[in-house]
Amino acid sequence: MSGSPAGAAAARDGPLGLRKSWTELLAGRVKKQKYDPEREQKLKDSALQLLRYHQNMNDLLLEVEDPQCKKLCLSKLIDCDSASAASDHSSSFIRSAFRDQASRLGVPVGLFSARVFACSVHQACLEPSHPVLLSSEQRKKLSSLLEIARHLLAHNMFSRLTFCQELWKAQNSLLLEAVWSLHMHRVVSLQELLQSHPDMQAMTTWLFRNLCALCEQIEMPSPSSDATKAMLSGFVQLLVSSAFPQSSEPRLGEPEKTTRVATDVLQRMLTFALDTLDAGPQVTSAYQAARGWLSAYSGHVCCGMIGVDSHKRFFSHTLTQILTHKPVLKVSDAIQMQKEWGFAKTCQELTTLYCRVLVMLGPGESVGRLQEVLETQEVNWQYVLSCLSTLVVCFPEAQQLLKDWVASLMAHAFESYHLDSMVTAFLVVRQATLEGPFVFPSYADWFKESFGSSLGYHSCSKKALVFLFKFLSDLVPWEPPRYMQVHIFHPPLVPSKYHSLLTDYISLAKTRLVDLKVSIENLGLYEDLSSFGDVAEPQRQAMQDVEKAIVVFEQTGKIPMPVLEASIFRRSYYLSRFLPALLTPRVLPEVPDSRAAFIETLRRADKIPSSLYDVYCQACATAEKQPEDATPGKRPEPDQAEQPLGLLTAALEELRALMTDPTQYDVMSAQVAVISERLSFALGHNSDDSSLRRSKIQLNVLNPTLQRQDQAVVDLLLTAFCQNLMAASSFVPPERQSPWAVLFVRILCGHVIFPAVLSRLCQLLYHQGPSLGAPHVLGLAALAVHLGESRSMLPEVDPGVLAPAGSLCVPEFLNSLLTCRTRESLLFCMKFCTAAISYCLCKFSAQPHAALQNCLSPGLIKRFQFIMLRVFSEARTPCPPEHTASLSWRPSDLPPADWQSAAFSLWRWSSFQELLKEKEFYLTYRDWVQLELEIQPEVDILSDTERHDFHQWAIYEHFLPAPSALGGCDGDLEVAFTVLVSELMDFYQSSRSYNHSPDSDLVLGGRTGNEDILSRLQEMAVDLELDQGSSASYGCSASQSHILFRLFRRRLHTLAKGHSTATSLRRQRELLVCKRLLLRLPPSVLMGSPQTRQPVSPNCEEFFNLVNSELRNSCCHGSVLTHDITMHFFRGLLNVCFRSEDPALVANLTLTECQSKCPIILTSALLWWSSLEPVLCSRWKKCYQGTLPRELQRLQEAREFASSLLSGSASPAPSPAWISAAALHFATREVRTENVRVHLKRLDCERKEMLIFLLFFSLMSLLSSYLTQQDTAEYLKAMDICAEVLVYLGRRKVSWLVLFQLTETDAELGHLLHLAPDQHTRLLPFAFYRLLSYFSEDAIIKEEAFLHVAVDMYLKLMQLFVDGETRTVLPQASKRLKLQGSPVQLITEARTFLLQLIPQCPKQRFSNMRELLAGREDCDPEMSTVLLQRWQAGPSFDLYQEPHLF
């Protein structure tokens, strides 16, 4: 080589011939030499220095590349991958080559390298296989080239600006993926490329065209689909960040040109997508490109690249562009067509776009943006209203936002008479109401609320009224008939002086309805005036009204109010449409169904004309003789009846198919809306009818029934929900699933089918629970969780016997359907609770525990705790929780054999244990008792021994020592005893007693409830007795009354007192339970606190009070207690006596106290003495070998006296006289009537007190036989005894009137009031006047107090009549005993008797008459007047002339 160019040329052209190549020049030096690293490195440095000073750039590049290439490029470098490039072509050599060539050309090296690489990029993009994508070979070459470019950039040997300018010179051959690769490899950014383009319009067009092609590729399946989606996502992120930069970041030289290009491209792409969707969903390349671009608005594409401010501005701008796209529709078009723009009828791609935009903005900002756009710009009403429908359907919180917005629009409209605000408000309300009443209140409700009262928007002035009716009149030519019907049937409230404005509008609207051939008269009773459906045919509407009326009648048992109103105010429709549809002839069922019961109720209420009813009965009788297909009301053909159900089935299957494709989650909302529409069609009526919404649903839990069609639909829906849950959970856990379940449940809640859903759940959970399979349990458990989530929009449920105190919310109602009575039902409860809790904790894991109360019933959590503690002994001991990240929810992981392990895993999960720390979820001692009482021991999952051990642990180890703040008893055994007694009493009076039926009497002591709980109660009673005895023995103050009596007193005090039948029955039921519990406890409970100090008697004060105040009034024999409680008392007395040092003294003191404080115990002992005496004598003699105590001997002597008197050997009656009289009275009840007089003649020698007491007991027997006996024998016998005693008293001139004037202060006879029930005491006036015929006339006149007593008895008899007690008691007794006369006749006889008696009595007997009549003059004013006049009469008053009162 020569040292100059000339020399070099000469050498090439000289005689030596062809030039030798670099390889040939080095070939001669290849020898086998010893390897020397230092020599090798020195040789390399020398070669590089030689090349550096003697290179020719063009020749060098030709040397490097293939001989065939004649252009300046880097194809050799591109052909090699980065690794080989680094090894074969030294980076330092490449830098040197570019630097020297640039120096030779006299240009900067950066400029030179940029031009070279721009040419190379163009070469790599030649002959593309796709409009925007590189082939694999092209991608490989470009990757190698970019590695070299990045190396030059790192050494400041590459000009980005020049590269961009050179690149755009051949933009038509430039592929979008190449541009993306330049950006991703950080050679040049997209912002630099956009900024460097000389023509902004051409740049926008190029980018728009390439993005469309890229979006079209998105929708096509290909191996590079992931890379294509990533590329689109990246371009969208870059465009958004360029068009909407962060406002908080300084825009240092941010080119305005880039922002404008990015904004224009985004707008053009969205406009292209909207125009394509408007053209219809045709499968074209443009449609695929539009779908691909709309997929870029999803959250994972837009949320990761920029700040919150940027992406909100982008989506706000997007929403504005959508709402203002091609505003060609007028308001009149919107009024006419808005029913076609509902959520279900809007194309799926558009609703998906709305959802994505609205989710990013949030409901509040979305509504604000809607408001701003409507106020400031021309809008496309179709997009505005369809967007609004999506907003209210997908965002429940948007309902209140829209209400507030509409309220502000209406206020502004009537303040400034702004027509645009009025139009906007009406359009917004109507669009929202199209989505159903559980999404937004009906249009009729809103219109009534806005204009139906004096507080309406229009009530401020006449100008406001004119403005309103002018607006409504302008709507008439355009709006659908439904809205005019609302305005007619629910007109605005107008003052009478402006009523002409209303009548003019109604006339106009009716005229328009006539033009539209819509009849107002045929409007259905339950027709939803806010419905966007077409007006139904009259016959079809009448059938729908009948079906809905029957549904309401089933739930309430009453004639629905719309039917009653129609029978009065819309009689034409009622008679011509409704009744013919109701009375369609059919074959009547053997057991009357709901339709037959409804017809019978209407007939009894005179709502069906007799002639029409007769025709119906005849037609039904004829129909029974005809074949079924010949009846007028025959069922349609199966294919016709099943067609709507088939459409619903198909829609549900489509939803299930979407569950298996996570990419289709966005379209589920639209599919659920389709299901809602198909459901309405399948039910045969508009199921979104707001008139059927009610605050309470009544169900018959013990016997839930459904119509055949309703059950088919409900089963289909429940099956679909379970299948969808299984399908969705097989792909992703609940927390990552789409909101399909919420939308699905909202369908169930928003239709009249919801009561049928609850009835079916009743059947499945309450009656068929143990037979359900795992998928059904999982599905129904998840359904229960979502029903709890929607509890705010659900009515309450009245389950009847399951909640006698009132209604329940839906979650609590579902919990009440779960029972743990048997082994099978307990295991089912465990499965259901495990599934529900696990699903809820997984689904709402991000929410605080307190928020889970909306989804889970606290009762369900408590039930699960009860089951776990009962079934798993391991759960009773504290164990460290498992700190797992999350609980697995996989249906496949829960086969039936592993339910228990799944439940125990849930129990030990740390998040669940944290949940149990919430106060609402504490399992308290009271909760445990309630649940344990339901257990049936004979079919329990635990054996008798296991159950006993569990009770001991639960009571004495767990709940008794636990603090009350955690649901325990603070170690107080009295608290535990009180709770146990209280819950037992409630249980035995409720339907939870498992052999309870609505018509059965209360049974306590059989196999009712968990009998082992009674054993625990007895153990506690013994422990308490020992505790109290120990306290007394050490001188501590012990309670003198047993806690049981304090509890009884407190419970009875809460029951209202009164003489009504209902009140009396409630108290009797409570008393029956009290008495039964007393009988199950040790008899020493009746004796009060045991004490050891002598002498002392048991403290029976509380028991005496209970007897005197309550048990005495429940006596069926008049003056005695029942045998069981009497025997229980004396057993307790013997027990106390045997523990005492002086048993006889204790017995005598106790029975002596009974004479003054509770004499009914002694009379009861006398009645049951035949069975009581052997027990007393046997036990006493066995322990003490002596005679009975003195007070017991008195009872024995009284019985012997009565027996001897009846046997003919009379002996003096022992003291006290009332005990002997009681013994004699009970003895005479066993004697035949004809012998009574003979035996009573032997009483002449007895004391007068004895006869008075005998008359008292006879009067009580008379009243008891009158009230309780079923024949007249006992009653007539009691009458005879009373008569005989009266005769003997009269013969001995003994006054008996004192028995009708008894008071507590009477020292001699006052204790008799403790022997008579209050009802008997109140009925003494009846006995007095029933014995009227047996009174001696001479004795009456001579008895000074008789008039006073007779008047007092008459006034009390009148008061009984006024209070209604004679109407409820006396007529029934008279009817049973077949007695002549009624209470009115008895009062008439008494009145006549007094009017005849008054003139015969001397004046001095009327001296205290005014005091006697005080406050009671109104009972009989005429009688009061006669009595007072007789008292004020002068000497001339004829004492023997009856006054002429009538």
Coordinates of N, CA, C and O in Angstrom, one line a residue, residues 167-233:
L167 N -35.6 9.2 8.8 CA -36.6 8.1 8.8 C -37.9 8.5 8.2 O -38.5 7.7 7.5
W168 N -38.4 9.8 8.4 CA -39.7 10.2 7.9 C -39.6 10.4 6.4 O -40.7 10.6 5.8
K169 N -38.5 10.5 5.8 CA -38.4 10.7 4.3 C -39.0 9.6 3.5 O -39.4 9.8 2.4
A170 N -39.0 8.4 4.1 CA -39.7 7.3 3.5 C -40.7 6.6 4.4 O -40.6 5.4 4.7
Q171 N -41.6 7.5 4.9 CA -42.5 7.0 5.9 C -43.5 5.9 5.4 O -44.0 5.1 6.2
N172 N -43.8 6.0 4.1 CA -44.7 5.0 3.6 C -44.2 3.6 3.7 O -45.0 2.6 3.7
S173 N -42.9 3.4 3.7 CA -42.3 2.1 3.8 C -42.0 1.7 5.2 O -41.5 0.7 5.5
L174 N -42.2 2.6 6.1 CA -41.9 2.4 7.5 C -43.0 1.7 8.2 O -44.1 2.1 8.2
L175 N -42.6 0.6 8.9 CA -43.6 -0.2 9.7 C -43.7 0.3 11.1 O -42.8 0.7 11.7
L176 N -45.0 0.2 11.6 CA -45.3 0.7 13.0 C -44.5 -0.1 14.0 O -44.1 0.5 15.0
E177 N -44.3 -1.4 13.8 CA -43.5 -2.1 14.8 C -42.1 -1.7 14.8 O -41.5 -1.7 15.9
A178 N -41.5 -1.2 13.7 CA -40.2 -0.7 13.7 C -40.1 0.6 14.6 O -39.2 0.7 15.3
V179 N -41.1 1.4 14.4 CA -41.1 2.6 15.2 C -41.2 2.3 16.7 O -40.6 2.9 17.5
W180 N -42.1 1.3 17.0 CA -42.2 0.9 18.4 C -41.0 0.3 18.9 O -40.6 0.6 20.1
S181 N -40.2 -0.5 18.1 CA -39.0 -1.0 18.5 C -37.9 0.1 18.8 O -37.2 0.0 19.8
L182 N -37.9 1.1 18.0 CA -37.0 2.2 18.2 C -37.3 2.9 19.6 O -36.4 3.3 20.3
H183 N -38.6 3.0 19.9 CA -39.0 3.6 21.1 C -38.6 2.7 22.3 O -38.1 3.1 23.3
M184 N -38.9 1.4 22.2 CA -38.7 0.5 23.3 C -37.2 0.3 23.6 O -36.9 0.1 24.7
H185 N -36.4 0.3 22.5 CA -34.9 0.1 22.7 C -34.2 1.5 23.0 O -33.0 1.5 23.1
R186 N -35.1 2.5 23.2 CA -34.6 3.8 23.6 C -33.6 4.4 22.6 O -32.6 5.1 23.0
V187 N -33.8 4.1 21.4 CA -32.9 4.7 20.3 C -33.5 6.1 20.1 O -32.8 7.1 20.2
V188 N -34.8 6.2 19.8 CA -35.5 7.5 19.8 C -36.9 7.3 20.4 O -37.4 6.2 20.2
S189 N -37.4 8.2 21.1 CA -38.7 8.1 21.7 C -39.8 8.4 20.7 O -39.5 9.1 19.7
L190 N -41.0 8.0 21.0 CA -42.1 8.3 20.1 C -42.4 9.8 20.1 O -42.7 10.4 19.0
Q191 N -42.2 10.5 21.2 CA -42.4 11.9 21.3 C -41.4 12.6 20.3 O -41.7 13.6 19.6
E192 N -40.1 12.1 20.3 CA -39.1 12.7 19.3 C -39.5 12.5 17.9 O -39.4 13.4 17.0
L193 N -40.0 11.3 17.6 CA -40.5 11.0 16.2 C -41.6 11.9 15.8 O -41.7 12.5 14.7
L194 N -42.6 12.1 16.7 CA -43.7 12.9 16.4 C -43.3 14.4 16.2 O -43.8 15.1 15.3
Q195 N -42.4 14.8 17.1 CA -42.0 16.2 17.0 C -41.2 16.5 15.8 O -41.2 17.7 15.2
S196 N -40.5 15.5 15.3 CA -39.6 15.8 14.1 C -40.3 15.7 12.8 O -39.6 16.1 11.8
H197 N -41.5 15.3 12.7 CA -42.2 15.1 11.4 C -42.5 16.5 10.9 O -43.0 17.4 11.6
P198 N -42.2 16.8 9.6 CA -42.4 18.1 9.1 C -43.9 18.5 8.9 O -44.2 19.6 8.9
D199 N -44.7 17.5 8.7 CA -46.1 17.7 8.4 C -47.0 17.0 9.4 O -47.1 15.8 9.5
M200 N -47.6 17.9 10.3 CA -48.4 17.3 11.4 C -49.6 16.5 10.9 O -49.9 15.5 11.5
Q201 N -50.3 17.0 9.9 CA -51.4 16.3 9.4 C -51.1 15.0 8.8 O -51.8 14.0 9.0
A202 N -49.9 15.0 8.1 CA -49.5 13.7 7.5 C -49.1 12.7 8.6 O -49.4 11.5 8.5
M203 N -48.5 13.2 9.7 CA -48.1 12.4 10.8 C -49.3 11.8 11.5 O -49.4 10.6 11.8
T204 N -50.4 12.6 11.6 CA -51.6 12.1 12.3 C -52.3 11.1 11.4 O -52.7 10.0 11.9
T205 N -52.3 11.3 10.1 CA -52.9 10.3 9.2 C -52.1 9.0 9.2 O -52.7 7.9 9.2
W206 N -50.8 9.1 9.2 CA -50.0 7.9 9.2 C -50.2 7.1 10.5 O -50.4 5.9 10.4
L207 N -50.2 7.8 11.6 CA -50.3 7.1 12.8 C -51.7 6.5 13.0 O -51.9 5.4 13.5
F208 N -52.8 7.2 12.5 CA -54.2 6.7 12.6 C -54.3 5.5 11.8 O -54.9 4.5 12.2
R209 N -53.8 5.5 10.5 CA -53.9 4.4 9.6 C -53.2 3.1 10.2 O -53.7 2.0 10.2
N210 N -52.0 3.3 10.8 CA -51.3 2.2 11.3 C -51.9 1.7 12.6 O -52.0 0.5 12.8
L211 N -52.5 2.5 13.4 CA -53.2 2.1 14.6 C -54.4 1.3 14.3 O -54.8 0.3 14.9
C212 N -55.1 1.7 13.2 CA -56.3 0.9 12.8 C -55.9 -0.5 12.4 O -56.6 -1.5 12.7
A213 N -54.8 -0.5 11.6 CA -54.4 -1.9 11.2 C -53.9 -2.7 12.4 O -54.1 -3.9 12.4
L214 N -53.3 -2.0 13.3 CA -52.8 -2.8 14.5 C -54.0 -3.3 15.3 O -54.0 -4.4 15.8
C215 N -55.0 -2.4 15.5 CA -56.3 -2.8 16.2 C -57.0 -4.0 15.5 O -57.6 -4.9 16.2
E216 N -57.0 -4.0 14.2 CA -57.6 -5.0 13.4 C -56.8 -6.4 13.7 O -57.5 -7.4 13.8
Q217 N -55.5 -6.3 13.8 CA -54.7 -7.5 14.1 C -55.0 -8.0 15.5 O -54.9 -9.2 15.8
I218 N -55.4 -7.1 16.4 CA -55.7 -7.5 17.8 C -56.8 -8.6 17.9 O -56.7 -9.5 18.6
E219 N -57.8 -8.4 17.0 CA -59.0 -9.3 17.0 C -58.7 -10.6 16.3 O -59.6 -11.5 16.3
M220 N -57.6 -10.7 15.6 CA -57.3 -11.9 14.9 C -56.3 -12.9 15.7 O -55.4 -12.4 16.2
P221 N -56.7 -14.1 15.7 CA -55.8 -15.0 16.5 C -54.4 -15.2 15.7 O -54.4 -15.5 14.5
S222 N -53.4 -15.1 16.4 CA -52.0 -15.3 15.8 C -51.0 -15.6 16.9 O -51.3 -15.2 18.1
P223 N -49.9 -16.1 16.5 CA -48.9 -16.4 17.6 C -48.3 -15.2 18.3 O -47.9 -15.2 19.4
S224 N -48.4 -14.1 17.6 CA -47.8 -12.8 18.1 C -48.9 -11.9 18.8 O -48.7 -10.7 18.8
S225 N -50.0 -12.5 19.2 CA -51.1 -11.7 19.7 C -50.7 -11.0 21.0 O -51.1 -9.8 21.2
D226 N -49.9 -11.6 21.8 CA -49.5 -11.0 23.1 C -48.6 -9.8 22.8 O -48.8 -8.7 23.4
A227 N -47.7 -9.9 21.8 CA -46.9 -8.8 21.5 C -47.7 -7.7 20.8 O -47.4 -6.5 21.1
T228 N -48.7 -8.0 20.0 CA -49.5 -7.0 19.4 C -50.3 -6.2 20.5 O -50.4 -5.0 20.4
K229 N -50.8 -7.0 21.4 CA -51.6 -6.3 22.5 C -50.7 -5.4 23.3 O -51.0 -4.3 23.7
A230 N -49.5 -5.8 23.6 CA -48.5 -5.0 24.3 C -48.1 -3.8 23.6 O -48.0 -2.7 24.1
M231 N -48.0 -3.9 22.2 CA -47.7 -2.8 21.4 C -48.8 -1.7 21.4 O -48.6 -0.5 21.6
L232 N -50.1 -2.2 21.3 CA -51.2 -1.3 21.3 C -51.3 -0.6 22.7 O -51.5 0.6 22.8
S233 N -51.1 -1.4 23.7 CA -51.1 -0.8 25.1 C -50.1 0.3 25.2 O -50.3 1.4 25.8

